[in-house]
């Protein structure tokens, strides 16, 4: 993909810019229909979820996002079980039950074997759907082997080669390999992200995956005591490699940011995090204005930080410094 240099950006005007700032939204992010369906499911109203998933169709990234959010609702496994009793042949009910069972397994409320079996049952009902395999990958991310993760990921890619959530999960898994290794571009996480970005279509948000992998390596290295707990004290984002991948991702965003993607806010938060910690305040301010209140937990929570405080502090600092830059000039 050809990347042209980014044009200079005017810092946001004083005061609220873009979306209104405020408390972070829930896991539905900017999907209003999903938020309504999640509220309904928490009350046992699974018919609204059935309609939402039917309307989602084969938009696999959106379907995966919606099902993982719905699976996190209180009582989701029980309500999905009721739905499956009413409609035993419903692949949507089976997939919601599978991902909800994965969530329960990760909380220690059921066995990983039961969760894996639920994912396999959903996959048999919907053989073309990558979402049951996404559930299997989420499970393997925490409880499985490297081979189990690789198998689930390959099954997802066979059905949707550019699956956004699956690539993020694999970048996180690979970042945990060789935790004490130097932050080398040849590390498996960086190599994986670079390959995925290179082979994806020009408009694919996987162009931002190298930035995600870089943040995941910071998370791992900070946990190992190799990076300071405050990323502002780290040189992790100020290397030549970090600058190149961050700049390429930012240039991609300038060209394609209008494209609708269900997990676009996740990418924007990773990009704002990297841009801020590189010290590119005008660019960071533009990203924060675009994010508005759609703050995601990752990567602001990395190294044990409070994500709300980290996000708000970075946002306020970027906006203040960008306005100062606009008054004084270069």
mmCIF file of C-alpha atoms in Angstrom:
data_model
loop_
_atom_site.group_PDB
_atom_site.id
_atom_site.type_symbol
_atom_site.label_atom_id
_atom_site.label_comp_id
_atom_site.label_asym_id
_atom_site.label_seq_id
_atom_site.Cartn_x
_atom_site.Cartn_y
_atom_site.Cartn_z
ATOM 1 C CA UNK A 1 0.000 0.000 0.000
ATOM 2 C CA UNK A 2 1.341 3.393 -0.960
ATOM 3 C CA UNK A 3 1.482 5.851 1.906
ATOM 4 C CA UNK A 4 1.854 9.540 1.244
ATOM 5 C CA UNK A 5 3.192 11.966 3.874
ATOM 6 C CA UNK A 6 0.499 13.328 6.139
ATOM 7 C CA UNK A 7 -0.419 16.975 5.631
ATOM 8 C CA UNK A 8 0.043 19.385 8.534
ATOM 9 C CA UNK A 9 -2.861 19.401 10.929
ATOM 10 C CA UNK A 10 -4.423 22.416 12.530
ATOM 11 C CA UNK A 11 -4.839 21.839 16.258
ATOM 12 C CA UNK A 12 -8.434 21.606 17.457
ATOM 13 C CA UNK A 13 -10.073 24.841 18.488
ATOM 14 C CA UNK A 14 -10.413 25.541 22.221
ATOM 15 C CA UNK A 15 -13.340 23.919 23.886
ATOM 16 C CA UNK A 16 -15.222 20.738 22.956
ATOM 17 C CA UNK A 17 -14.180 19.409 19.558
ATOM 18 C CA UNK A 18 -15.670 16.568 17.537
ATOM 19 C CA UNK A 19 -17.726 14.228 19.678
ATOM 20 C CA UNK A 20 -18.658 15.373 23.121
ATOM 21 C CA UNK A 21 -16.210 14.359 25.801
ATOM 22 C CA UNK A 22 -17.511 12.549 28.848
ATOM 23 C CA UNK A 23 -17.492 9.197 30.580
ATOM 24 C CA UNK A 24 -16.262 6.279 28.526
ATOM 25 C CA UNK A 25 -18.934 4.323 26.733
ATOM 26 C CA UNK A 26 -19.588 0.650 27.283
ATOM 27 C CA UNK A 27 -18.234 -2.249 25.240
ATOM 28 C CA UNK A 28 -20.777 -1.626 22.458
ATOM 29 C CA UNK A 29 -18.699 1.471 21.570
ATOM 30 C CA UNK A 30 -20.577 3.500 18.948
ATOM 31 C CA UNK A 31 -23.024 0.724 17.987
ATOM 32 C CA UNK A 32 -26.312 2.127 19.308
ATOM 33 C CA UNK A 33 -28.373 -0.831 18.096
ATOM 34 C CA UNK A 34 -26.068 -3.209 19.917
ATOM 35 C CA UNK A 35 -26.328 -1.198 23.135
ATOM 36 C CA UNK A 36 -30.137 -1.414 22.992
ATOM 37 C CA UNK A 37 -30.041 -5.155 22.308
ATOM 38 C CA UNK A 38 -27.577 -5.711 25.150
ATOM 39 C CA UNK A 39 -29.890 -3.906 27.586
ATOM 40 C CA UNK A 40 -32.778 -6.036 26.360
ATOM 41 C CA UNK A 41 -30.810 -9.277 26.727
ATOM 42 C CA UNK A 42 -29.909 -8.403 30.305
ATOM 43 C CA UNK A 43 -33.674 -8.432 30.928
ATOM 44 C CA UNK A 44 -34.122 -11.766 29.154
ATOM 45 C CA UNK A 45 -35.548 -10.257 25.968
ATOM 46 C CA UNK A 46 -33.596 -12.387 23.498
ATOM 47 C CA UNK A 47 -36.016 -11.729 20.603
ATOM 48 C CA UNK A 48 -34.397 -8.320 20.081
ATOM 49 C CA UNK A 49 -30.998 -10.024 19.870
ATOM 50 C CA UNK A 50 -32.371 -12.462 17.281
ATOM 51 C CA UNK A 51 -33.498 -9.541 15.123
ATOM 52 C CA UNK A 52 -30.175 -7.716 15.512
ATOM 53 C CA UNK A 53 -28.113 -10.746 14.500
ATOM 54 C CA UNK A 54 -30.377 -11.490 11.546
ATOM 55 C CA UNK A 55 -29.870 -7.924 10.328
ATOM 56 C CA UNK A 56 -26.100 -8.211 10.808
ATOM 57 C CA UNK A 57 -25.897 -11.007 8.271
ATOM 58 C CA UNK A 58 -22.413 -11.972 7.088
ATOM 59 C CA UNK A 59 -20.651 -8.786 8.139
ATOM 60 C CA UNK A 60 -18.292 -10.996 10.112
ATOM 61 C CA UNK A 61 -16.394 -8.266 11.969
ATOM 62 C CA UNK A 62 -19.650 -6.651 13.082
ATOM 63 C CA UNK A 63 -21.161 -10.017 13.970
ATOM 64 C CA UNK A 64 -18.128 -10.956 16.047
ATOM 65 C CA UNK A 65 -18.172 -7.603 17.834
ATOM 66 C CA UNK A 66 -21.869 -7.841 18.573
ATOM 67 C CA UNK A 67 -21.771 -11.406 19.834
ATOM 68 C CA UNK A 68 -18.763 -10.867 22.095
ATOM 69 C CA UNK A 69 -20.455 -7.820 23.631
ATOM 70 C CA UNK A 70 -23.784 -9.618 24.044
ATOM 71 C CA UNK A 71 -21.999 -12.585 25.621
ATOM 72 C CA UNK A 72 -20.752 -10.263 28.358
ATOM 73 C CA UNK A 73 -24.270 -9.245 29.434
ATOM 74 C CA UNK A 74 -25.487 -10.464 32.834
ATOM 75 C CA UNK A 75 -27.197 -13.828 32.474
ATOM 76 C CA UNK A 76 -26.364 -14.079 28.780
ATOM 77 C CA UNK A 77 -25.645 -17.819 28.895
ATOM 78 C CA UNK A 78 -28.951 -18.542 30.633
ATOM 79 C CA UNK A 79 -30.951 -16.391 28.219
ATOM 80 C CA UNK A 80 -29.147 -17.925 25.241
ATOM 81 C CA UNK A 81 -30.041 -21.350 26.636
ATOM 82 C CA UNK A 82 -33.707 -20.341 26.798
ATOM 83 C CA UNK A 83 -33.493 -19.121 23.202
ATOM 84 C CA UNK A 84 -31.938 -22.405 22.104
ATOM 85 C CA UNK A 85 -34.685 -24.383 23.836
ATOM 86 C CA UNK A 86 -37.273 -22.352 21.936
ATOM 87 C CA UNK A 87 -35.371 -22.617 18.626
ATOM 88 C CA UNK A 88 -33.088 -25.696 18.733
ATOM 89 C CA UNK A 89 -31.868 -25.185 15.164
ATOM 90 C CA UNK A 90 -30.860 -21.548 15.636
ATOM 91 C CA UNK A 91 -27.174 -21.090 14.872
ATOM 92 C CA UNK A 92 -27.349 -17.588 16.325
ATOM 93 C CA UNK A 93 -28.611 -18.946 19.652
ATOM 94 C CA UNK A 94 -25.904 -21.612 19.664
ATOM 95 C CA UNK A 95 -23.175 -19.076 18.902
ATOM 96 C CA UNK A 96 -24.316 -16.669 21.592
ATOM 97 C CA UNK A 97 -24.436 -19.567 24.046
ATOM 98 C CA UNK A 98 -20.939 -20.642 22.971
ATOM 99 C CA UNK A 99 -19.317 -17.233 23.432
ATOM 100 C CA UNK A 100 -21.213 -16.664 26.686
ATOM 101 C CA UNK A 101 -19.984 -20.059 27.927
ATOM 102 C CA UNK A 102 -16.439 -19.017 27.051
ATOM 103 C CA UNK A 103 -16.930 -15.914 29.199
ATOM 104 C CA UNK A 104 -18.167 -18.091 32.053
ATOM 105 C CA UNK A 105 -15.185 -20.411 31.699
ATOM 106 C CA UNK A 106 -12.775 -17.487 31.874
ATOM 107 C CA UNK A 107 -14.470 -16.382 35.107
ATOM 108 C CA UNK A 108 -14.106 -19.890 36.542
ATOM 109 C CA UNK A 109 -17.867 -20.547 36.485
ATOM 110 C CA UNK A 110 -17.687 -23.549 34.171
ATOM 111 C CA UNK A 111 -14.997 -25.728 32.626
ATOM 112 C CA UNK A 112 -12.950 -24.870 29.569
ATOM 113 C CA UNK A 113 -14.044 -28.225 28.156
ATOM 114 C CA UNK A 114 -17.698 -27.186 28.328
ATOM 115 C CA UNK A 115 -16.862 -23.912 26.593
ATOM 116 C CA UNK A 116 -14.886 -25.667 23.844
ATOM 117 C CA UNK A 117 -17.760 -28.102 23.304
ATOM 118 C CA UNK A 118 -20.233 -25.228 22.991
ATOM 119 C CA UNK A 119 -18.017 -23.536 20.378
ATOM 120 C CA UNK A 120 -17.727 -26.782 18.420
ATOM 121 C CA UNK A 121 -21.503 -27.271 18.488
ATOM 122 C CA UNK A 122 -22.066 -23.747 17.152
ATOM 123 C CA UNK A 123 -19.451 -24.280 14.437
ATOM 124 C CA UNK A 124 -21.285 -27.399 13.252
ATOM 125 C CA UNK A 125 -24.530 -25.446 12.933
ATOM 126 C CA UNK A 126 -22.859 -22.520 11.126
ATOM 127 C CA UNK A 127 -19.879 -23.943 9.227
ATOM 128 C CA UNK A 128 -19.209 -20.715 7.289
ATOM 129 C CA UNK A 129 -19.295 -18.438 10.337
ATOM 130 C CA UNK A 130 -15.934 -17.511 11.913
ATOM 131 C CA UNK A 131 -17.606 -16.391 15.162
ATOM 132 C CA UNK A 132 -17.733 -19.789 16.936
ATOM 133 C CA UNK A 133 -14.020 -20.062 16.186
ATOM 134 C CA UNK A 134 -13.538 -16.558 17.577
ATOM 135 C CA UNK A 135 -15.030 -17.896 20.794
ATOM 136 C CA UNK A 136 -12.558 -20.787 20.645
ATOM 137 C CA UNK A 137 -9.671 -18.359 20.138
ATOM 138 C CA UNK A 138 -10.769 -16.189 23.076
ATOM 139 C CA UNK A 139 -10.827 -19.355 25.185
ATOM 140 C CA UNK A 140 -7.452 -20.569 23.908
ATOM 141 C CA UNK A 141 -5.980 -17.117 24.511
ATOM 142 C CA UNK A 142 -6.288 -17.762 28.257
ATOM 143 C CA UNK A 143 -6.532 -21.503 28.752
ATOM 144 C CA UNK A 144 -5.243 -23.208 25.615
ATOM 145 C CA UNK A 145 -1.954 -24.169 24.061
ATOM 146 C CA UNK A 146 -0.061 -22.397 21.305
ATOM 147 C CA UNK A 147 -1.294 -25.067 18.876
ATOM 148 C CA UNK A 148 -4.914 -24.517 19.968
ATOM 149 C CA UNK A 149 -4.595 -20.789 19.370
ATOM 150 C CA UNK A 150 -3.002 -21.310 15.972
ATOM 151 C CA UNK A 151 -5.720 -23.791 14.967
ATOM 152 C CA UNK A 152 -8.576 -21.474 15.983
ATOM 153 C CA UNK A 153 -6.949 -18.549 14.195
ATOM 154 C CA UNK A 154 -6.453 -20.564 11.007
ATOM 155 C CA UNK A 155 -10.111 -21.588 11.077
ATOM 156 C CA UNK A 156 -11.152 -17.951 11.419
ATOM 157 C CA UNK A 157 -8.905 -16.821 8.563
ATOM 158 C CA UNK A 158 -10.260 -19.595 6.342
ATOM 159 C CA UNK A 159 -13.684 -17.977 6.719
ATOM 160 C CA UNK A 160 -12.693 -14.293 6.938
ATOM 161 C CA UNK A 161 -9.012 -13.602 6.159
ATOM 162 C CA UNK A 162 -9.003 -10.059 7.600
ATOM 163 C CA UNK A 163 -10.898 -10.756 10.834
ATOM 164 C CA UNK A 164 -10.126 -7.736 13.007
ATOM 165 C CA UNK A 165 -10.690 -9.111 16.511
ATOM 166 C CA UNK A 166 -8.845 -12.355 15.756
ATOM 167 C CA UNK A 167 -5.783 -10.486 14.527
ATOM 168 C CA UNK A 168 -5.757 -8.335 17.678
ATOM 169 C CA UNK A 169 -5.937 -11.464 19.833
ATOM 170 C CA UNK A 170 -3.071 -13.113 17.975
ATOM 171 C CA UNK A 171 -0.929 -9.965 18.200
ATOM 172 C CA UNK A 172 -1.464 -10.027 21.971
ATOM 173 C CA UNK A 173 -0.618 -13.740 22.174
ATOM 174 C CA UNK A 174 2.540 -13.394 20.107
ATOM 175 C CA UNK A 175 3.672 -10.352 22.103
ATOM 176 C CA UNK A 176 3.917 -12.651 25.114
ATOM 177 C CA UNK A 177 6.482 -14.861 23.419
ATOM 178 C CA UNK A 178 10.088 -14.172 24.404
ATOM 179 C CA UNK A 179 8.976 -11.613 27.007
ATOM 180 C CA UNK A 180 12.520 -10.607 27.921
ATOM 181 C CA UNK A 181 13.677 -10.179 24.323
ATOM 182 C CA UNK A 182 14.671 -6.743 23.085
ATOM 183 C CA UNK A 183 11.945 -4.858 21.281
ATOM 184 C CA UNK A 184 13.171 -5.895 17.851
ATOM 185 C CA UNK A 185 11.124 -5.485 14.628
ATOM 186 C CA UNK A 186 11.853 -9.187 14.019
ATOM 187 C CA UNK A 187 9.974 -10.238 17.160
ATOM 188 C CA UNK A 188 7.093 -12.624 16.254
ATOM 189 C CA UNK A 189 4.425 -10.073 17.210
ATOM 190 C CA UNK A 190 5.923 -7.370 14.990
ATOM 191 C CA UNK A 191 6.524 -9.783 12.110
ATOM 192 C CA UNK A 192 2.947 -11.081 12.330
ATOM 193 C CA UNK A 193 1.470 -7.567 12.375
ATOM 194 C CA UNK A 194 3.626 -6.407 9.486
ATOM 195 C CA UNK A 195 2.593 -9.395 7.350
ATOM 196 C CA UNK A 196 -1.091 -8.919 8.147
ATOM 197 C CA UNK A 197 -0.967 -5.205 7.296
ATOM 198 C CA UNK A 198 0.916 -5.865 4.048
ATOM 199 C CA UNK A 199 -1.450 -8.525 2.720
ATOM 200 C CA UNK A 200 -4.706 -6.808 3.759
ATOM 201 C CA UNK A 201 -6.746 -4.728 1.276
ATOM 202 C CA UNK A 202 -5.863 -1.031 1.088
ATOM 203 C CA UNK A 203 -8.928 0.002 3.109
ATOM 204 C CA UNK A 204 -8.480 -2.636 5.836
ATOM 205 C CA UNK A 205 -7.980 -1.375 9.404
ATOM 206 C CA UNK A 206 -5.373 -4.112 9.795
ATOM 207 C CA UNK A 207 -3.062 -1.352 8.544
ATOM 208 C CA UNK A 208 -3.043 -0.245 12.203
ATOM 209 C CA UNK A 209 -2.132 -3.685 13.584
ATOM 210 C CA UNK A 210 1.618 -2.878 13.833
ATOM 211 C CA UNK A 211 0.752 -0.105 16.311
ATOM 212 C CA UNK A 212 -1.322 -2.590 18.311
ATOM 213 C CA UNK A 213 1.544 -5.096 18.370
ATOM 214 C CA UNK A 214 3.912 -2.375 19.577
ATOM 215 C CA UNK A 215 1.584 -1.529 22.468
ATOM 216 C CA UNK A 216 1.222 -5.210 23.326
ATOM 217 C CA UNK A 217 4.994 -5.540 23.519
ATOM 218 C CA UNK A 218 5.061 -2.588 25.937
ATOM 219 C CA UNK A 219 2.414 -4.353 28.073
ATOM 220 C CA UNK A 220 4.512 -7.517 28.227
ATOM 221 C CA UNK A 221 7.834 -5.776 28.814
ATOM 222 C CA UNK A 222 6.352 -3.544 31.530
ATOM 223 C CA UNK A 223 4.958 -6.625 33.289
ATOM 224 C CA UNK A 224 8.469 -8.127 33.152
ATOM 225 C CA UNK A 225 9.956 -4.969 34.694
ATOM 226 C CA UNK A 226 11.765 -4.031 31.484
ATOM 227 C CA UNK A 227 9.750 -0.849 30.886
ATOM 228 C CA UNK A 228 8.589 1.793 33.385
ATOM 229 C CA UNK A 229 4.952 1.501 34.481
ATOM 230 C CA UNK A 230 4.208 4.969 33.127
ATOM 231 C CA UNK A 231 4.602 4.913 29.325
ATOM 232 C CA UNK A 232 5.452 8.625 29.441
ATOM 233 C CA UNK A 233 8.742 7.602 31.100
ATOM 234 C CA UNK A 234 9.508 5.003 28.434
ATOM 235 C CA UNK A 235 11.361 5.434 25.163
ATOM 236 C CA UNK A 236 9.270 2.629 23.671
ATOM 237 C CA UNK A 237 7.330 4.985 21.386
ATOM 238 C CA UNK A 238 10.294 7.168 20.425
ATOM 239 C CA UNK A 239 12.437 4.709 18.467
ATOM 240 C CA UNK A 240 12.843 4.928 14.710
ATOM 241 C CA UNK A 241 10.860 1.698 14.303
ATOM 242 C CA UNK A 242 8.015 3.017 16.461
ATOM 243 C CA UNK A 243 7.917 6.282 14.514
ATOM 244 C CA UNK A 244 7.751 4.518 11.157
ATOM 245 C CA UNK A 245 4.889 2.221 12.071
ATOM 246 C CA UNK A 246 2.982 4.956 13.904
ATOM 247 C CA UNK A 247 3.360 7.387 10.997
ATOM 248 C CA UNK A 248 2.219 4.790 8.455
ATOM 249 C CA UNK A 249 -0.841 4.023 10.613
ATOM 250 C CA UNK A 250 -1.669 7.708 11.031
ATOM 251 C CA UNK A 251 -1.356 8.329 7.292
ATOM 252 C CA UNK A 252 -3.698 5.398 6.669
ATOM 253 C CA UNK A 253 -6.199 6.870 9.110
ATOM 254 C CA UNK A 254 -6.099 10.236 7.349
ATOM 255 C CA UNK A 255 -7.055 8.519 4.109
ATOM 256 C CA UNK A 256 -9.604 5.979 5.369
ATOM 257 C CA UNK A 257 -10.934 7.215 8.733
ATOM 258 C CA UNK A 258 -14.371 7.842 7.278
ATOM 259 C CA UNK A 259 -14.831 4.128 6.618
ATOM 260 C CA UNK A 260 -17.264 2.524 9.054
ATOM 261 C CA UNK A 261 -15.880 -0.373 11.077
ATOM 262 C CA UNK A 262 -17.497 -1.850 14.207
ATOM 263 C CA UNK A 263 -14.188 -1.912 16.104
ATOM 264 C CA UNK A 264 -12.784 1.296 14.671
ATOM 265 C CA UNK A 265 -12.775 2.934 18.090
ATOM 266 C CA UNK A 266 -10.395 0.230 19.333
ATOM 267 C CA UNK A 267 -7.902 1.146 16.622
ATOM 268 C CA UNK A 268 -8.294 4.868 17.269
ATOM 269 C CA UNK A 269 -7.479 4.424 20.946
ATOM 270 C CA UNK A 270 -4.323 2.457 20.175
ATOM 271 C CA UNK A 271 -3.282 5.060 17.601
ATOM 272 C CA UNK A 272 -3.984 7.989 19.953
ATOM 273 C CA UNK A 273 -2.029 6.245 22.719
ATOM 274 C CA UNK A 274 1.010 5.770 20.464
ATOM 275 C CA UNK A 275 0.793 9.248 18.940
ATOM 276 C CA UNK A 276 0.549 10.933 22.336
ATOM 277 C CA UNK A 277 3.482 9.008 23.787
ATOM 278 C CA UNK A 278 5.600 9.794 20.761
ATOM 279 C CA UNK A 279 4.979 13.469 21.604
ATOM 280 C CA UNK A 280 2.999 14.350 18.468
ATOM 281 C CA UNK A 281 0.534 16.565 20.277
ATOM 282 C CA UNK A 282 -1.310 18.185 17.353
ATOM 283 C CA UNK A 283 -1.908 14.800 15.752
ATOM 284 C CA UNK A 284 -2.869 13.257 19.101
ATOM 285 C CA UNK A 285 -5.343 16.086 19.753
ATOM 286 C CA UNK A 286 -7.001 15.415 16.411
ATOM 287 C CA UNK A 287 -7.357 11.743 17.294
ATOM 288 C CA UNK A 288 -8.727 12.490 20.767
ATOM 289 C CA UNK A 289 -11.292 14.829 19.247
ATOM 290 C CA UNK A 290 -12.367 12.051 16.891
ATOM 291 C CA UNK A 291 -12.561 9.512 19.722
ATOM 292 C CA UNK A 292 -14.702 11.759 21.917
ATOM 293 C CA UNK A 293 -16.032 9.626 24.744
ATOM 294 C CA UNK A 294 -15.377 6.266 23.097
ATOM 295 C CA UNK A 295 -12.423 5.400 25.315
ATOM 296 C CA UNK A 296 -11.475 1.724 25.320
ATOM 297 C CA UNK A 297 -9.834 -0.004 28.245
ATOM 298 C CA UNK A 298 -6.840 -1.171 26.184
ATOM 299 C CA UNK A 299 -4.202 0.153 25.869
ATOM 300 C CA UNK A 300 -4.792 2.854 28.512
ATOM 301 C CA UNK A 301 -4.922 0.214 31.265
ATOM 302 C CA UNK A 302 -1.585 -1.361 30.360
ATOM 303 C CA UNK A 303 1.031 -1.647 33.108
ATOM 304 C CA UNK A 304 -1.773 -1.568 35.680
ATOM 305 C CA UNK A 305 -2.803 2.028 35.043
ATOM 306 C CA UNK A 306 -6.290 3.381 35.641
ATOM 307 C CA UNK A 307 -7.623 3.672 32.075
ATOM 308 C CA UNK A 308 -9.994 6.579 32.723
ATOM 309 C CA UNK A 309 -7.337 8.667 34.432
ATOM 310 C CA UNK A 310 -4.675 7.802 31.831
ATOM 311 C CA UNK A 311 -6.990 8.653 28.943
ATOM 312 C CA UNK A 312 -8.273 11.903 30.423
ATOM 313 C CA UNK A 313 -4.798 13.081 31.363
ATOM 314 C CA UNK A 314 -3.400 12.331 27.917
ATOM 315 C CA UNK A 315 -6.373 13.948 26.190
ATOM 316 C CA UNK A 316 -6.198 17.129 28.283
ATOM 317 C CA UNK A 317 -2.440 17.386 27.783
ATOM 318 C CA UNK A 318 -2.659 16.895 24.019
ATOM 319 C CA UNK A 319 -5.439 19.457 23.592
ATOM 320 C CA UNK A 320 -3.653 22.010 25.780
ATOM 321 C CA UNK A 321 -0.318 21.634 24.026
ATOM 322 C CA UNK A 322 -1.904 21.614 20.584
ATOM 323 C CA UNK A 323 -3.679 24.899 21.320
ATOM 324 C CA UNK A 324 -0.414 26.362 22.584
ATOM 325 C CA UNK A 325 1.303 25.256 19.400
ATOM 326 C CA UNK A 326 -1.402 26.930 17.339
ATOM 327 C CA UNK A 327 -0.880 30.271 19.143
ATOM 328 C CA UNK A 328 2.886 30.304 19.000
ATOM 329 C CA UNK A 329 3.475 28.633 15.643
ATOM 330 C CA UNK A 330 6.358 26.258 14.854
#
